[in-house]
GROMACS .gro file of C-alpha atoms in nm:
model
  161
    1MET     CA    1   0.000   0.000   0.000
    2HIS     CA    2   0.106   0.359  -0.062
    3SER     CA    3   0.061   0.676   0.137
    4LYS     CA    4   0.242   1.005   0.204
    5ILE     CA    5   0.486   1.157   0.451
    6PHE     CA    6   0.466   1.535   0.508
    7GLN     CA    7   0.746   1.757   0.631
    8ILE     CA    8   0.574   2.025   0.841
    9THR     CA    9   0.774   2.275   1.046
   10THR     CA   10   0.746   2.614   1.218
   11THR     CA   11   1.026   2.756   1.001
   12LYS     CA   12   1.037   2.781   0.623
   13VAL     CA   13   1.221   2.484   0.479
   14ASP     CA   14   1.495   2.545   0.224
   15LYS     CA   15   1.449   2.331  -0.087
   16GLU     CA   16   1.783   2.159  -0.024
   17CYS     CA   17   1.650   2.049   0.317
   18TYR     CA   18   1.322   1.906   0.187
   19LEU     CA   19   1.238   1.558   0.301
   20ASN     CA   20   1.319   1.329   0.009
   21GLU     CA   21   1.335   0.962  -0.077
   22ASP     CA   22   1.683   0.931   0.078
   23THR     CA   23   1.608   1.100   0.413
   24LEU     CA   24   1.433   0.814   0.595
   25MET     CA   25   1.543   0.462   0.673
   26GLN     CA   26   1.365   0.218   0.445
   27GLY     CA   27   1.379  -0.147   0.352
   28ASP     CA   28   1.468  -0.422   0.599
   29ASN     CA   29   1.373  -0.349   0.961
   30SER     CA   30   1.182  -0.035   0.862
   31TYR     CA   31   0.812   0.041   0.844
   32PHE     CA   32   0.867   0.175   0.491
   33ASP     CA   33   0.945  -0.071   0.211
   34TYR     CA   34   1.057   0.222   0.001
   35CYS     CA   35   1.007   0.597  -0.038
   36ASN     CA   36   0.968   0.789  -0.361
   37GLU     CA   37   0.957   1.157  -0.455
   38ILE     CA   38   0.636   1.285  -0.613
   39GLY     CA   39   0.568   1.556  -0.870
   40GLU     CA   40   0.466   1.911  -0.784
   41ARG     CA   41   0.105   1.871  -0.896
   42GLU     CA   42   0.060   1.553  -0.690
   43ARG     CA   43   0.230   1.726  -0.394
   44LYS     CA   44  -0.024   2.012  -0.403
   45TYR     CA   45  -0.312   1.764  -0.430
   46TYR     CA   46  -0.203   1.571  -0.120
   47ILE     CA   47  -0.141   1.888   0.081
   48ASP     CA   48  -0.501   1.987   0.008
   49ILE     CA   49  -0.623   1.641   0.115
   50LEU     CA   50  -0.420   1.667   0.436
   51VAL     CA   51  -0.554   2.007   0.536
   52ASN     CA   52  -0.915   1.963   0.426
   53HIS     CA   53  -0.980   1.594   0.497
   54ILE     CA   54  -0.721   1.435   0.728
   55LEU     CA   55  -0.637   1.694   0.992
   56PRO     CA   56  -0.917   1.774   1.239
   57LYS     CA   57  -1.185   1.984   1.070
   58GLY     CA   58  -1.145   2.357   1.124
   59MET     CA   59  -0.810   2.327   1.300
   60PHE     CA   60  -0.600   2.441   1.002
   61GLU     CA   61  -0.638   2.652   0.693
   62LEU     CA   62  -0.434   2.650   0.375
   63VAL     CA   63  -0.266   2.989   0.335
   64ASP     CA   64  -0.087   2.904   0.011
   65GLU     CA   65   0.046   2.587  -0.151
   66ASP     CA   66   0.330   2.551   0.103
   67THR     CA   67   0.186   2.719   0.412
   68ILE     CA   68  -0.088   2.635   0.660
   69ARG     CA   69  -0.217   2.826   0.960
   70TYR     CA   70  -0.310   2.663   1.288
   71ILE     CA   71  -0.650   2.812   1.376
   72GLY     CA   72  -0.680   2.647   1.715
   73GLY     CA   73  -0.876   2.359   1.854
   74ALA     CA   74  -0.612   2.148   2.028
   75GLU     CA   75  -0.809   2.146   2.353
   76LYS     CA   76  -1.119   2.012   2.174
   77TRP     CA   77  -0.905   1.756   1.991
   78LYS     CA   78  -0.757   1.638   2.323
   79GLU     CA   79  -1.106   1.595   2.467
   80ASP     CA   80  -1.215   1.398   2.159
   81PHE     CA   81  -0.898   1.188   2.175
   82VAL     CA   82  -0.960   1.096   2.539
   83ALA     CA   83  -1.323   1.007   2.462
   84GLY     CA   84  -1.205   0.784   2.175
   85LEU     CA   85  -0.944   0.630   2.402
   86ARG     CA   86  -1.206   0.550   2.665
   87SER     CA   87  -1.426   0.391   2.401
   88LYS     CA   88  -1.137   0.174   2.277
   89MET     CA   89  -1.049   0.078   2.636
   90GLU     CA   90  -1.408  -0.030   2.707
   91ALA     CA   91  -1.376  -0.277   2.420
   92VAL     CA   92  -1.081  -0.446   2.593
   93THR     CA   93  -1.213  -0.750   2.778
   94PRO     CA   94  -1.068  -1.086   2.877
   95ASP     CA   95  -1.245  -1.233   2.575
   96THR     CA   96  -1.104  -0.983   2.324
   97ILE     CA   97  -0.743  -0.929   2.431
   98LEU     CA   98  -0.597  -1.213   2.228
   99ASP     CA   99  -0.787  -1.161   1.903
  100CYS     CA  100  -0.551  -1.092   1.615
  101ALA     CA  101  -0.735  -0.775   1.509
  102GLY     CA  102  -0.912  -0.736   1.840
  103SER     CA  103  -0.946  -0.469   2.101
  104VAL     CA  104  -0.582  -0.444   2.209
  105TYR     CA  105  -0.466  -0.408   1.850
  106GLN     CA  106  -0.731  -0.140   1.785
  107LEU     CA  107  -0.623   0.045   2.100
  108GLU     CA  108  -0.258   0.031   1.996
  109LYS     CA  109  -0.342   0.165   1.648
  110TYR     CA  110  -0.547   0.448   1.799
  111LEU     CA  111  -0.270   0.548   2.041
  112LYS     CA  112  -0.018   0.582   1.757
  113ASN     CA  113  -0.249   0.715   1.490
  114PRO     CA  114  -0.563   0.884   1.625
  115LEU     CA  115  -0.626   1.060   1.293
  116GLY     CA  116  -0.671   0.717   1.136
  117ALA     CA  117  -0.483   0.798   0.816
  118ALA     CA  118  -0.174   0.631   0.675
  119TYR     CA  119  -0.007   0.973   0.655
  120TRP     CA  120   0.313   1.020   0.856
  121PHE     CA  121   0.474   1.344   0.971
  122TYR     CA  122   0.829   1.471   0.968
  123THR     CA  123   0.887   1.787   1.174
  124ASP     CA  124   1.256   1.852   1.113
  125ALA     CA  125   1.332   2.167   0.909
  126ASP     CA  126   1.696   2.068   0.849
  127GLY     CA  127   1.619   1.738   0.678
  128THR     CA  128   1.860   1.545   0.902
  129GLN     CA  129   1.615   1.354   1.121
  130SER     CA  130   1.608   0.990   1.014
  131TYR     CA  131   1.248   0.909   1.106
  132ALA     CA  132   0.889   1.019   1.052
  133GLU     CA  133   0.610   0.973   1.305
  134GLN     CA  134   0.244   0.882   1.301
  135SER     CA  135  -0.033   1.128   1.380
  136PHE     CA  136  -0.023   1.117   1.762
  137ALA     CA  137   0.328   1.266   1.767
  138PHE     CA  138   0.217   1.532   1.519
  139MET     CA  139  -0.087   1.619   1.729
  140GLN     CA  140   0.137   1.646   2.037
  141PHE     CA  141   0.343   1.899   1.840
  142VAL     CA  142   0.027   2.086   1.734
  143SER     CA  143  -0.089   2.102   2.097
  144THR     CA  144   0.213   2.323   2.176
  145LEU     CA  145   0.121   2.582   1.912
  146GLU     CA  146  -0.058   2.912   1.964
  147PRO     CA  147  -0.360   2.986   1.743
  148GLY     CA  148  -0.242   3.175   1.436
  149THR     CA  149   0.090   2.990   1.415
  150ILE     CA  150   0.210   2.949   1.058
  151LEU     CA  151   0.343   2.608   0.956
  152TYR     CA  152   0.549   2.542   0.647
  153ILE     CA  153   0.530   2.234   0.431
  154GLY     CA  154   0.858   2.114   0.290
  155GLY     CA  155   0.896   1.780   0.125
  156VAL     CA  156   0.605   1.546   0.060
  157ILE     CA  157   0.701   1.194  -0.040
  158ASP     CA  158   0.524   0.874  -0.127
  159TYR     CA  159   0.598   0.561   0.072
  160HIS     CA  160   0.511   0.196   0.032
  161PHE     CA  161   0.440  -0.030   0.329
   0.00000   0.00000   0.00000
């Protein structure tokens, strides 16, 4: 399966520091089978999908093709996350803990990726970090931002898993 990794930072990313197919570990012992650069038109398309369909509704707005603004809403998101966590926890019972795709697995997935998308996030502006993270880590980062904070999108790459 394919999805995307987004480089999103609080400082403008120089093109030479964009996340690219060689930045992240891939192959054996990695979550990513391989990474691949995408074209500019596809990049813009997936940025729009990210802002308007994946990130929590109303929390961000697209300022231009490489810039988004955090509107606010982290407190509401945290409340919703905790409610979702409680719901997942209620599904954990002695009868469901050992199911292959059962309650513990669903809880684990939710803890790592509460946005439920296969998108990953890379928050290093220098392009030297060797890993990307799932949506919980990104939402932790967002929770530290003040409303009105501008975020810059650097590299956007395709990955296969």
